Amino acid sequence: MLKGKTALVTGSTSGIGKAIATRLAKEGCNIVLNGFGDPGEVDALKRSLASEHGVMVGFSSADLTRIPAIENMMTYVGEEFGGADIVVNNAGMQFVSPLEDFPVDKWNLIIALNLSAAFHTTRLAIPGMKQKGWGRIINIGSAHSKVASPFKAAYVAAKHGITGLTKVTALEGATHGIRCNAICPGYVFTPLVENQVADTARARGMTEEEVKRDVLLAAQPTKEFVTVEQIAAFAAFLCSPDADQINGADLSIDGGWTSQ
Ligand code: NAD
């Protein structure tokens, strides 16, 4: 379906981003991976995607909290792949603290990674997309793009911000064949959440099973985690012609969490 296109998926060495990169490779896309991780594991992922799906696979280790690193990554994608036709802004991190104690450096880091990095990849990808008359930008938001939870000031602010950026990008790209949407997942059991489970269990004196059931899934009416494969399938759909008229939307995949 997407043969010949190139997708840059940020934060794709783990979790949701890895699943999206894998699914887009299956659809025939060349892939540029990004993120942190063990070099051997990244290399193995690159090789398995390339050999299983017959696509080109690149990698940038850019730290997306640093603007020059993002610029270098986008130059690499331009030079080696002829630019990104699809950009999935997925890299993200979490930090939990009451507002009055929220470390300022954590605030700055989360805003830089979860919000500003998407602005930078978008501004740098758009000229090439306009030239080709086609582009798809998918921002990974969250249920926290729509509702808040206590102690997650930076994350909730960044995730609300990303839906605003999504809407502006959608409007500016609309007559250039560019579509931009946000996927807003509820809880997905990835390393990001796994760490929260362990921390919360310690902090509240609960077992990890109790934290999953009584803390995390308390908000998710289906009482089930969203899977990374479900999000990846959603992302692939948004890149398909059937989704051509979906633009500027913040699309929930949260088991009903934000319907409450
Ligand atoms: P994860 O921790 O499994 O993966 C995060 C990825 O981002 C990794 O590849 C990591 O190397 C990369 N990364 C971290 N800091 C980076 C930096 N400075 N520069 C470049 N890459 C960096 O997390 P995940 O759960 O797969 O989350 C992916 C996205 O989905 C995030 O934006 C997150 O907010 C969002 N999300 C997750 C959930 C969930 O329940 N897991 C729910 C809603 C939204």
PDB file of C-alpha atoms and ligand atoms in Angstrom:
ATOM      1  CA  MET A   1       0.000   0.000   0.000  1.00  0.00           C
ATOM      2  CA  LEU A   2       2.793   2.432   0.884  1.00  0.00           C
ATOM      3  CA  LYS A   3       5.537   1.062  -1.325  1.00  0.00           C
ATOM      4  CA  GLY A   4       8.191   3.655  -2.121  1.00  0.00           C
ATOM      5  CA  LYS A   5       7.206   6.004   0.689  1.00  0.00           C
ATOM      6  CA  THR A   6       9.525   6.747   3.587  1.00  0.00           C
ATOM      7  CA  ALA A   7       8.309   6.939   7.169  1.00  0.00           C
ATOM      8  CA  LEU A   8      10.250   8.553   9.984  1.00  0.00           C
ATOM      9  CA  VAL A   9       9.000   7.181  13.289  1.00  0.00           C
ATOM     10  CA  THR A  10      10.472   8.921  16.337  1.00  0.00           C
ATOM     11  CA  GLY A  11      11.004   6.891  19.498  1.00  0.00           C
ATOM     12  CA  SER A  12      10.797   3.650  17.534  1.00  0.00           C
ATOM     13  CA  THR A  13      13.347   1.581  19.437  1.00  0.00           C
ATOM     14  CA  SER A  14      10.619   0.583  21.909  1.00  0.00           C
ATOM     15  CA  GLY A  15       6.901   0.277  22.599  1.00  0.00           C
ATOM     16  CA  ILE A  16       4.347   2.011  20.381  1.00  0.00           C
ATOM     17  CA  GLY A  17       6.889   3.526  17.980  1.00  0.00           C
ATOM     18  CA  LYS A  18       8.519   0.161  17.313  1.00  0.00           C
ATOM     19  CA  ALA A  19       5.129  -1.389  16.538  1.00  0.00           C
ATOM     20  CA  ILE A  20       4.222   1.469  14.177  1.00  0.00           C
ATOM     21  CA  ALA A  21       7.572   1.192  12.369  1.00  0.00           C
ATOM     22  CA  THR A  22       7.070  -2.570  12.032  1.00  0.00           C
ATOM     23  CA  ARG A  23       3.534  -2.162  10.655  1.00  0.00           C
ATOM     24  CA  LEU A  24       4.537   0.552   8.170  1.00  0.00           C
ATOM     25  CA  ALA A  25       7.437  -1.628   6.975  1.00  0.00           C
ATOM     26  CA  LYS A  26       4.901  -4.427   6.420  1.00  0.00           C
ATOM     27  CA  GLU A  27       2.919  -1.966   4.272  1.00  0.00           C
ATOM     28  CA  GLY A  28       6.038  -1.481   2.128  1.00  0.00           C
ATOM     29  CA  CYS A  29       7.412   1.757   3.592  1.00  0.00           C
ATOM     30  CA  ASN A  30      11.088   2.492   3.924  1.00  0.00           C
ATOM     31  CA  ILE A  31      11.656   3.238   7.580  1.00  0.00           C
ATOM     32  CA  VAL A  32      13.848   5.613   9.538  1.00  0.00           C
ATOM     33  CA  LEU A  33      14.017   4.533  13.151  1.00  0.00           C
ATOM     34  CA  ASN A  34      14.941   6.874  15.982  1.00  0.00           C
ATOM     35  CA  GLY A  35      15.421   6.580  19.697  1.00  0.00           C
ATOM     36  CA  PHE A  36      17.748   5.354  22.389  1.00  0.00           C
ATOM     37  CA  GLY A  37      18.696   1.754  23.004  1.00  0.00           C
ATOM     38  CA  ASP A  38      21.306  -0.925  22.919  1.00  0.00           C
ATOM     39  CA  PRO A  39      23.157  -0.589  19.563  1.00  0.00           C
ATOM     40  CA  GLY A  40      23.071  -4.366  19.054  1.00  0.00           C
ATOM     41  CA  GLU A  41      19.286  -4.483  19.519  1.00  0.00           C
ATOM     42  CA  VAL A  42      18.761  -1.507  17.207  1.00  0.00           C
ATOM     43  CA  ASP A  43      20.917  -3.191  14.581  1.00  0.00           C
ATOM     44  CA  ALA A  44      18.953  -6.430  14.896  1.00  0.00           C
ATOM     45  CA  LEU A  45      15.660  -4.508  14.491  1.00  0.00           C
ATOM     46  CA  LYS A  46      16.996  -2.709  11.410  1.00  0.00           C
ATOM     47  CA  ARG A  47      18.105  -5.986   9.838  1.00  0.00           C
ATOM     48  CA  SER A  48      14.896  -7.882  10.621  1.00  0.00           C
ATOM     49  CA  LEU A  49      12.628  -5.132   9.221  1.00  0.00           C
ATOM     50  CA  ALA A  50      14.730  -4.859   6.072  1.00  0.00           C
ATOM     51  CA  SER A  51      14.931  -8.603   5.429  1.00  0.00           C
ATOM     52  CA  GLU A  52      11.331  -9.478   6.357  1.00  0.00           C
ATOM     53  CA  HIS A  53       9.711  -6.690   4.357  1.00  0.00           C
ATOM     54  CA  GLY A  54      12.263  -5.882   1.628  1.00  0.00           C
ATOM     55  CA  VAL A  55      12.443  -2.200   2.567  1.00  0.00           C
ATOM     56  CA  MET A  56      15.273   0.223   3.321  1.00  0.00           C
ATOM     57  CA  VAL A  57      15.760   0.869   7.018  1.00  0.00           C
ATOM     58  CA  GLY A  58      17.821   3.693   8.522  1.00  0.00           C
ATOM     59  CA  PHE A  59      18.410   4.860  12.058  1.00  0.00           C
ATOM     60  CA  SER A  60      19.066   8.158  13.788  1.00  0.00           C
ATOM     61  CA  SER A  61      20.064   8.233  17.438  1.00  0.00           C
ATOM     62  CA  ALA A  62      19.111  11.926  17.654  1.00  0.00           C
ATOM     63  CA  ASP A  63      18.190  13.163  21.117  1.00  0.00           C
ATOM     64  CA  LEU A  64      14.986  14.986  20.222  1.00  0.00           C
ATOM     65  CA  THR A  65      15.269  17.364  23.158  1.00  0.00           C
ATOM     66  CA  ARG A  66      18.107  18.983  21.177  1.00  0.00           C
ATOM     67  CA  ILE A  67      17.107  21.098  18.169  1.00  0.00           C
ATOM     68  CA  PRO A  68      20.430  20.713  16.257  1.00  0.00           C
ATOM     69  CA  ALA A  69      20.108  16.923  16.618  1.00  0.00           C
ATOM     70  CA  ILE A  70      16.603  17.053  15.101  1.00  0.00           C
ATOM     71  CA  GLU A  71      17.899  19.196  12.251  1.00  0.00           C
ATOM     72  CA  ASN A  72      20.718  16.707  11.583  1.00  0.00           C
ATOM     73  CA  MET A  73      18.232  13.817  11.635  1.00  0.00           C
ATOM     74  CA  MET A  74      15.996  15.544   9.082  1.00  0.00           C
ATOM     75  CA  THR A  75      19.028  16.287   6.856  1.00  0.00           C
ATOM     76  CA  TYR A  76      19.965  12.588   7.045  1.00  0.00           C
ATOM     77  CA  VAL A  77      16.420  11.554   6.053  1.00  0.00           C
ATOM     78  CA  GLY A  78      16.559  14.021   3.138  1.00  0.00           C
ATOM     79  CA  GLU A  79      19.950  12.894   1.872  1.00  0.00           C
ATOM     80  CA  GLU A  80      19.556   9.128   2.334  1.00  0.00           C
ATOM     81  CA  PHE A  81      15.810   8.660   1.695  1.00  0.00           C
ATOM     82  CA  GLY A  82      14.722  11.706  -0.325  1.00  0.00           C
ATOM     83  CA  GLY A  83      12.805  13.081   2.667  1.00  0.00           C
ATOM     84  CA  ALA A  84      10.047  11.790   4.934  1.00  0.00           C
ATOM     85  CA  ASP A  85       6.645  11.215   3.306  1.00  0.00           C
ATOM     86  CA  ILE A  86       5.246  10.085   6.644  1.00  0.00           C
ATOM     87  CA  VAL A  87       6.310  11.478  10.007  1.00  0.00           C
ATOM     88  CA  VAL A  88       5.109   9.805  13.176  1.00  0.00           C
ATOM     89  CA  ASN A  89       5.899  12.006  16.168  1.00  0.00           C
ATOM     90  CA  ASN A  90       5.877   9.374  18.874  1.00  0.00           C
ATOM     91  CA  ALA A  91       8.906   9.804  21.168  1.00  0.00           C
ATOM     92  CA  GLY A  92       7.773  10.763  24.623  1.00  0.00           C
ATOM     93  CA  MET A  93       8.500  10.530  28.306  1.00  0.00           C
ATOM     94  CA  GLN A  94       6.637  10.883  31.582  1.00  0.00           C
ATOM     95  CA  PHE A  95       7.435  12.341  34.986  1.00  0.00           C
ATOM     96  CA  VAL A  96       5.078  12.323  37.939  1.00  0.00           C
ATOM     97  CA  SER A  97       5.229  14.911  40.732  1.00  0.00           C
ATOM     98  CA  PRO A  98       2.991  17.401  42.545  1.00  0.00           C
ATOM     99  CA  LEU A  99       3.101  20.791  40.804  1.00  0.00           C
ATOM    100  CA  GLU A 100       4.859  22.631  43.610  1.00  0.00           C
ATOM    101  CA  ASP A 101       7.698  20.094  43.590  1.00  0.00           C
ATOM    102  CA  PHE A 102       7.793  19.488  39.823  1.00  0.00           C
ATOM    103  CA  PRO A 103      11.468  19.789  38.852  1.00  0.00           C
ATOM    104  CA  VAL A 104      11.876  22.636  36.366  1.00  0.00           C
ATOM    105  CA  ASP A 105      14.398  20.670  34.310  1.00  0.00           C
ATOM    106  CA  LYS A 106      11.874  17.786  33.962  1.00  0.00           C
ATOM    107  CA  TRP A 107       9.205  20.265  32.814  1.00  0.00           C
ATOM    108  CA  ASN A 108      11.566  21.668  30.172  1.00  0.00           C
ATOM    109  CA  LEU A 109      12.623  18.202  29.021  1.00  0.00           C
ATOM    110  CA  ILE A 110       9.073  16.876  28.660  1.00  0.00           C
ATOM    111  CA  ILE A 111       7.859  19.963  26.786  1.00  0.00           C
ATOM    112  CA  ALA A 112      10.927  19.716  24.519  1.00  0.00           C
ATOM    113  CA  LEU A 113      10.431  16.007  23.750  1.00  0.00           C
ATOM    114  CA  ASN A 114       6.647  15.520  23.859  1.00  0.00           C
ATOM    115  CA  LEU A 115       5.718  18.800  22.146  1.00  0.00           C
ATOM    116  CA  SER A 116       8.504  20.920  20.658  1.00  0.00           C
ATOM    117  CA  ALA A 117      10.214  18.007  18.870  1.00  0.00           C
ATOM    118  CA  ALA A 118       7.017  17.462  16.856  1.00  0.00           C
ATOM    119  CA  PHE A 119       7.006  21.133  15.857  1.00  0.00           C
ATOM    120  CA  HIS A 120      10.601  20.835  14.637  1.00  0.00           C
ATOM    121  CA  THR A 121      10.186  17.615  12.632  1.00  0.00           C
ATOM    122  CA  THR A 122       6.961  19.011  11.151  1.00  0.00           C
ATOM    123  CA  ARG A 123       8.409  22.372  10.115  1.00  0.00           C
ATOM    124  CA  LEU A 124      11.365  20.576   8.521  1.00  0.00           C
ATOM    125  CA  ALA A 125       9.286  17.880   6.745  1.00  0.00           C
ATOM    126  CA  ILE A 126       6.586  20.132   5.317  1.00  0.00           C
ATOM    127  CA  PRO A 127       8.568  21.740   2.444  1.00  0.00           C
ATOM    128  CA  GLY A 128       9.356  18.289   0.964  1.00  0.00           C
ATOM    129  CA  MET A 129       5.771  17.091   1.440  1.00  0.00           C
ATOM    130  CA  LYS A 130       4.448  20.226  -0.291  1.00  0.00           C
ATOM    131  CA  GLN A 131       6.830  19.641  -3.169  1.00  0.00           C
ATOM    132  CA  LYS A 132       5.548  16.052  -3.571  1.00  0.00           C
ATOM    133  CA  GLY A 133       1.912  17.055  -2.962  1.00  0.00           C
ATOM    134  CA  TRP A 134       1.553  14.251  -0.390  1.00  0.00           C
ATOM    135  CA  GLY A 135       2.385  13.832   3.255  1.00  0.00           C
ATOM    136  CA  ARG A 136       1.057  12.222   6.386  1.00  0.00           C
ATOM    137  CA  ILE A 137       1.914  13.462   9.869  1.00  0.00           C
ATOM    138  CA  ILE A 138       0.696  11.457  12.834  1.00  0.00           C
ATOM    139  CA  ASN A 139       1.197  12.852  16.306  1.00  0.00           C
ATOM    140  CA  ILE A 140       0.924  10.448  19.189  1.00  0.00           C
ATOM    141  CA  GLY A 141      -1.170  12.237  21.778  1.00  0.00           C
ATOM    142  CA  SER A 142      -2.823  10.541  24.714  1.00  0.00           C
ATOM    143  CA  ALA A 143      -6.044  10.365  26.672  1.00  0.00           C
ATOM    144  CA  HIS A 144      -4.121  13.104  28.477  1.00  0.00           C
ATOM    145  CA  SER A 145      -4.577  15.257  25.342  1.00  0.00           C
ATOM    146  CA  LYS A 146      -8.224  15.488  26.395  1.00  0.00           C
ATOM    147  CA  VAL A 147      -8.420  15.044  30.155  1.00  0.00           C
ATOM    148  CA  ALA A 148      -5.988  15.535  33.032  1.00  0.00           C
ATOM    149  CA  SER A 149      -4.677  13.473  35.909  1.00  0.00           C
ATOM    150  CA  PRO A 150      -2.995  14.939  38.966  1.00  0.00           C
ATOM    151  CA  PHE A 151       0.809  15.021  39.188  1.00  0.00           C
ATOM    152  CA  LYS A 152       1.365  14.942  35.419  1.00  0.00           C
ATOM    153  CA  ALA A 153       1.558  18.697  34.727  1.00  0.00           C
ATOM    154  CA  ALA A 154       4.208  18.642  32.007  1.00  0.00           C
ATOM    155  CA  TYR A 155       2.871  15.543  30.251  1.00  0.00           C
ATOM    156  CA  VAL A 156      -0.742  16.747  30.208  1.00  0.00           C
ATOM    157  CA  ALA A 157       0.301  20.237  29.052  1.00  0.00           C
ATOM    158  CA  ALA A 158       2.450  18.801  26.257  1.00  0.00           C
ATOM    159  CA  LYS A 159      -0.229  16.319  25.159  1.00  0.00           C
ATOM    160  CA  HIS A 160      -2.920  19.025  25.084  1.00  0.00           C
ATOM    161  CA  GLY A 161      -0.452  21.135  23.087  1.00  0.00           C
ATOM    162  CA  ILE A 162       0.153  18.428  20.520  1.00  0.00           C
ATOM    163  CA  THR A 163      -3.514  18.375  19.501  1.00  0.00           C
ATOM    164  CA  GLY A 164      -3.327  22.140  18.906  1.00  0.00           C
ATOM    165  CA  LEU A 165      -0.255  21.670  16.736  1.00  0.00           C
ATOM    166  CA  THR A 166      -2.076  18.849  14.921  1.00  0.00           C
ATOM    167  CA  LYS A 167      -4.977  21.133  14.024  1.00  0.00           C
ATOM    168  CA  VAL A 168      -2.768  23.948  12.721  1.00  0.00           C
ATOM    169  CA  THR A 169      -0.683  21.511  10.663  1.00  0.00           C
ATOM    170  CA  ALA A 170      -3.871  19.994   9.238  1.00  0.00           C
ATOM    171  CA  LEU A 171      -5.200  23.392   8.166  1.00  0.00           C
ATOM    172  CA  GLU A 172      -1.946  24.537   6.597  1.00  0.00           C
ATOM    173  CA  GLY A 173      -1.406  21.235   4.786  1.00  0.00           C
ATOM    174  CA  ALA A 174      -4.984  20.661   3.654  1.00  0.00           C
ATOM    175  CA  THR A 175      -4.663  21.902   0.057  1.00  0.00           C
ATOM    176  CA  HIS A 176      -1.168  20.432  -0.375  1.00  0.00           C
ATOM    177  CA  GLY A 177      -2.105  16.772   0.022  1.00  0.00           C
ATOM    178  CA  ILE A 178      -0.825  16.793   3.608  1.00  0.00           C
ATOM    179  CA  ARG A 179      -2.911  15.269   6.390  1.00  0.00           C
ATOM    180  CA  CYS A 180      -2.176  15.546  10.080  1.00  0.00           C
ATOM    181  CA  ASN A 181      -3.971  13.729  12.868  1.00  0.00           C
ATOM    182  CA  ALA A 182      -3.358  12.805  16.484  1.00  0.00           C
ATOM    183  CA  ILE A 183      -3.852   9.304  17.852  1.00  0.00           C
ATOM    184  CA  CYS A 184      -4.778   9.529  21.532  1.00  0.00           C
ATOM    185  CA  PRO A 185      -4.264   6.203  23.320  1.00  0.00           C
ATOM    186  CA  GLY A 186      -5.372   5.223  26.768  1.00  0.00           C
ATOM    187  CA  TYR A 187      -3.038   2.978  28.750  1.00  0.00           C
ATOM    188  CA  VAL A 188      -0.809   0.737  26.657  1.00  0.00           C
ATOM    189  CA  PHE A 189       1.454  -1.724  28.434  1.00  0.00           C
ATOM    190  CA  THR A 190       4.871  -0.565  27.208  1.00  0.00           C
ATOM    191  CA  PRO A 191       8.145   0.075  29.088  1.00  0.00           C
ATOM    192  CA  LEU A 192       6.902   3.641  29.770  1.00  0.00           C
ATOM    193  CA  VAL A 193       3.914   2.288  31.721  1.00  0.00           C
ATOM    194  CA  GLU A 194       5.798  -0.685  33.160  1.00  0.00           C
ATOM    195  CA  ASN A 195       8.086   1.776  34.992  1.00  0.00           C
ATOM    196  CA  GLN A 196       5.091   3.715  36.329  1.00  0.00           C
ATOM    197  CA  VAL A 197       3.579   0.483  37.648  1.00  0.00           C
ATOM    198  CA  ALA A 198       6.718  -0.390  39.556  1.00  0.00           C
ATOM    199  CA  ASP A 199       7.113   3.173  40.944  1.00  0.00           C
ATOM    200  CA  THR A 200       3.448   3.442  41.961  1.00  0.00           C
ATOM    201  CA  ALA A 201       3.514   0.014  43.611  1.00  0.00           C
ATOM    202  CA  ARG A 202       6.486   1.068  45.725  1.00  0.00           C
ATOM    203  CA  ALA A 203       5.007   4.500  46.534  1.00  0.00           C
ATOM    204  CA  ARG A 204       1.575   3.206  47.522  1.00  0.00           C
ATOM    205  CA  GLY A 205       2.565  -0.111  49.055  1.00  0.00           C
ATOM    206  CA  MET A 206       0.491  -2.048  46.511  1.00  0.00           C
ATOM    207  CA  THR A 207       1.282  -5.066  44.359  1.00  0.00           C
ATOM    208  CA  GLU A 208       1.907  -4.448  40.661  1.00  0.00           C
ATOM    209  CA  GLU A 209      -1.316  -6.316  39.807  1.00  0.00           C
ATOM    210  CA  GLU A 210      -3.265  -4.006  42.153  1.00  0.00           C
ATOM    211  CA  VAL A 211      -1.708  -0.941  40.533  1.00  0.00           C
ATOM    212  CA  LYS A 212      -2.688  -2.186  37.055  1.00  0.00           C
ATOM    213  CA  ARG A 213      -6.259  -2.962  38.083  1.00  0.00           C
ATOM    214  CA  ASP A 214      -7.057  -0.284  40.670  1.00  0.00           C
ATOM    215  CA  VAL A 215      -4.947   2.639  39.469  1.00  0.00           C
ATOM    216  CA  LEU A 216      -4.294   2.427  35.732  1.00  0.00           C
ATOM    217  CA  LEU A 217      -7.267   0.502  34.394  1.00  0.00           C
ATOM    218  CA  ALA A 218      -9.605   2.192  36.880  1.00  0.00           C
ATOM    219  CA  ALA A 219     -10.017   4.938  34.261  1.00  0.00           C
ATOM    220  CA  GLN A 220     -10.290   2.569  31.281  1.00  0.00           C
ATOM    221  CA  PRO A 221     -13.875   1.241  31.073  1.00  0.00           C
ATOM    222  CA  THR A 222     -12.942  -1.894  29.091  1.00  0.00           C
ATOM    223  CA  LYS A 223     -10.483  -2.824  31.889  1.00  0.00           C
ATOM    224  CA  GLU A 224      -8.041  -3.855  29.196  1.00  0.00           C
ATOM    225  CA  PHE A 225      -4.832  -2.263  27.974  1.00  0.00           C
ATOM    226  CA  VAL A 226      -4.714  -0.959  24.396  1.00  0.00           C
ATOM    227  CA  THR A 227      -2.163  -2.991  22.429  1.00  0.00           C
ATOM    228  CA  VAL A 228       0.712  -1.543  20.437  1.00  0.00           C
ATOM    229  CA  GLU A 229      -0.504  -3.508  17.396  1.00  0.00           C
ATOM    230  CA  GLN A 230      -3.921  -1.807  17.572  1.00  0.00           C
ATOM    231  CA  ILE A 231      -2.264   1.614  17.542  1.00  0.00           C
ATOM    232  CA  ALA A 232       0.037   0.578  14.700  1.00  0.00           C
ATOM    233  CA  ALA A 233      -2.954  -0.601  12.619  1.00  0.00           C
ATOM    234  CA  PHE A 234      -4.676   2.729  13.303  1.00  0.00           C
ATOM    235  CA  ALA A 235      -1.577   4.614  12.111  1.00  0.00           C
ATOM    236  CA  ALA A 236      -1.396   2.514   8.927  1.00  0.00           C
ATOM    237  CA  PHE A 237      -5.092   3.238   8.258  1.00  0.00           C
ATOM    238  CA  LEU A 238      -4.435   6.986   8.608  1.00  0.00           C
ATOM    239  CA  CYS A 239      -1.820   6.681   5.853  1.00  0.00           C
ATOM    240  CA  SER A 240      -4.237   4.879   3.503  1.00  0.00           C
ATOM    241  CA  PRO A 241      -6.436   6.502   0.840  1.00  0.00           C
ATOM    242  CA  ASP A 242      -9.538   5.532   2.866  1.00  0.00           C
ATOM    243  CA  ALA A 243      -8.438   8.093   5.456  1.00  0.00           C
ATOM    244  CA  ASP A 244      -7.849  10.948   2.988  1.00  0.00           C
ATOM    245  CA  GLN A 245     -10.616  13.073   4.502  1.00  0.00           C
ATOM    246  CA  ILE A 246      -9.550  12.569   8.098  1.00  0.00           C
ATOM    247  CA  ASN A 247      -7.590  15.704   8.938  1.00  0.00           C
ATOM    248  CA  GLY A 248      -6.907  17.619  12.144  1.00  0.00           C
ATOM    249  CA  ALA A 249      -8.659  15.014  14.285  1.00  0.00           C
ATOM    250  CA  ASP A 250      -7.706  13.867  17.773  1.00  0.00           C
ATOM    251  CA  LEU A 251      -8.682  10.235  17.593  1.00  0.00           C
ATOM    252  CA  SER A 252      -9.186   8.295  20.795  1.00  0.00           C
ATOM    253  CA  ILE A 253      -8.184   4.665  21.182  1.00  0.00           C
ATOM    254  CA  ASP A 254      -8.720   4.401  24.910  1.00  0.00           C
ATOM    255  CA  GLY A 255     -11.414   1.820  25.689  1.00  0.00           C
ATOM    256  CA  GLY A 256     -13.848   4.647  26.457  1.00  0.00           C
ATOM    257  CA  TRP A 257     -11.706   6.472  29.036  1.00  0.00           C
ATOM    258  CA  THR A 258     -12.396   9.984  27.700  1.00  0.00           C
ATOM    259  CA  SER A 259     -16.110   9.309  27.183  1.00  0.00           C
ATOM    260  CA  GLN A 260     -16.633   9.553  30.930  1.00  0.00           C
TER     261      GLN A 260
HETATM  262  P1  NAD B   1       8.474   3.807  25.474  1.00  0.00           P
HETATM  263  O1  NAD B   1       9.164   4.330  26.689  1.00  0.00           O
HETATM  264  O2  NAD B   1       8.292   2.347  25.304  1.00  0.00           O
HETATM  265  O3  NAD B   1       9.215   4.370  24.184  1.00  0.00           O
HETATM  266  C1  NAD B   1       9.666   5.696  24.103  1.00  0.00           C
HETATM  267  C2  NAD B   1      10.569   5.843  22.916  1.00  0.00           C
HETATM  268  O4  NAD B   1      11.037   7.209  22.865  1.00  0.00           O
HETATM  269  C3  NAD B   1      11.820   4.964  22.984  1.00  0.00           C
HETATM  270  O5  NAD B   1      12.152   4.525  21.691  1.00  0.00           O
HETATM  271  C4  NAD B   1      12.881   5.931  23.498  1.00  0.00           C
HETATM  272  O6  NAD B   1      14.212   5.558  23.147  1.00  0.00           O
HETATM  273  C5  NAD B   1      12.457   7.200  22.801  1.00  0.00           C
HETATM  274  N1  NAD B   1      13.000   8.398  23.427  1.00  0.00           N
HETATM  275  C6  NAD B   1      12.944   8.740  24.747  1.00  0.00           C
HETATM  276  N2  NAD B   1      13.563   9.912  24.935  1.00  0.00           N
HETATM  277  C7  NAD B   1      14.020  10.313  23.717  1.00  0.00           C
HETATM  278  C8  NAD B   1      14.754  11.445  23.256  1.00  0.00           C
HETATM  279  N3  NAD B   1      15.142  12.418  24.087  1.00  0.00           N
HETATM  280  N4  NAD B   1      15.059  11.526  21.942  1.00  0.00           N
HETATM  281  C9  NAD B   1      14.673  10.535  21.092  1.00  0.00           C
HETATM  282  N5  NAD B   1      13.972   9.458  21.465  1.00  0.00           N
HETATM  283  C10 NAD B   1      13.665   9.345  22.758  1.00  0.00           C
HETATM  284  O7  NAD B   1       7.094   4.591  25.436  1.00  0.00           O
HETATM  285  P2  NAD B   1       5.685   4.283  24.736  1.00  0.00           P
HETATM  286  O8  NAD B   1       4.744   3.881  25.784  1.00  0.00           O
HETATM  287  O9  NAD B   1       5.852   3.437  23.523  1.00  0.00           O
HETATM  288  O10 NAD B   1       5.261   5.762  24.341  1.00  0.00           O
HETATM  289  C11 NAD B   1       5.335   6.253  23.023  1.00  0.00           C
HETATM  290  C12 NAD B   1       4.407   7.458  22.905  1.00  0.00           C
HETATM  291  O11 NAD B   1       3.069   7.069  23.203  1.00  0.00           O
HETATM  292  C13 NAD B   1       4.749   8.597  23.868  1.00  0.00           C
HETATM  293  O12 NAD B   1       4.582   9.843  23.205  1.00  0.00           O
HETATM  294  C14 NAD B   1       3.709   8.434  24.963  1.00  0.00           C
HETATM  295  O13 NAD B   1       3.433   9.644  25.622  1.00  0.00           O
HETATM  296  C15 NAD B   1       2.528   7.956  24.149  1.00  0.00           C
HETATM  297  N6  NAD B   1       1.498   7.277  24.943  1.00  0.00           N
HETATM  298  C16 NAD B   1       1.794   6.147  25.639  1.00  0.00           C
HETATM  299  C17 NAD B   1       0.793   5.546  26.386  1.00  0.00           C
HETATM  300  C18 NAD B   1       1.053   4.296  27.164  1.00  0.00           C
HETATM  301  O14 NAD B   1       0.173   3.922  27.954  1.00  0.00           O
HETATM  302  N7  NAD B   1       2.168   3.623  26.995  1.00  0.00           N
HETATM  303  C19 NAD B   1      -0.479   6.103  26.427  1.00  0.00           C
HETATM  304  C20 NAD B   1      -0.744   7.247  25.700  1.00  0.00           C
HETATM  305  C21 NAD B   1       0.263   7.832  24.961  1.00  0.00           C
END
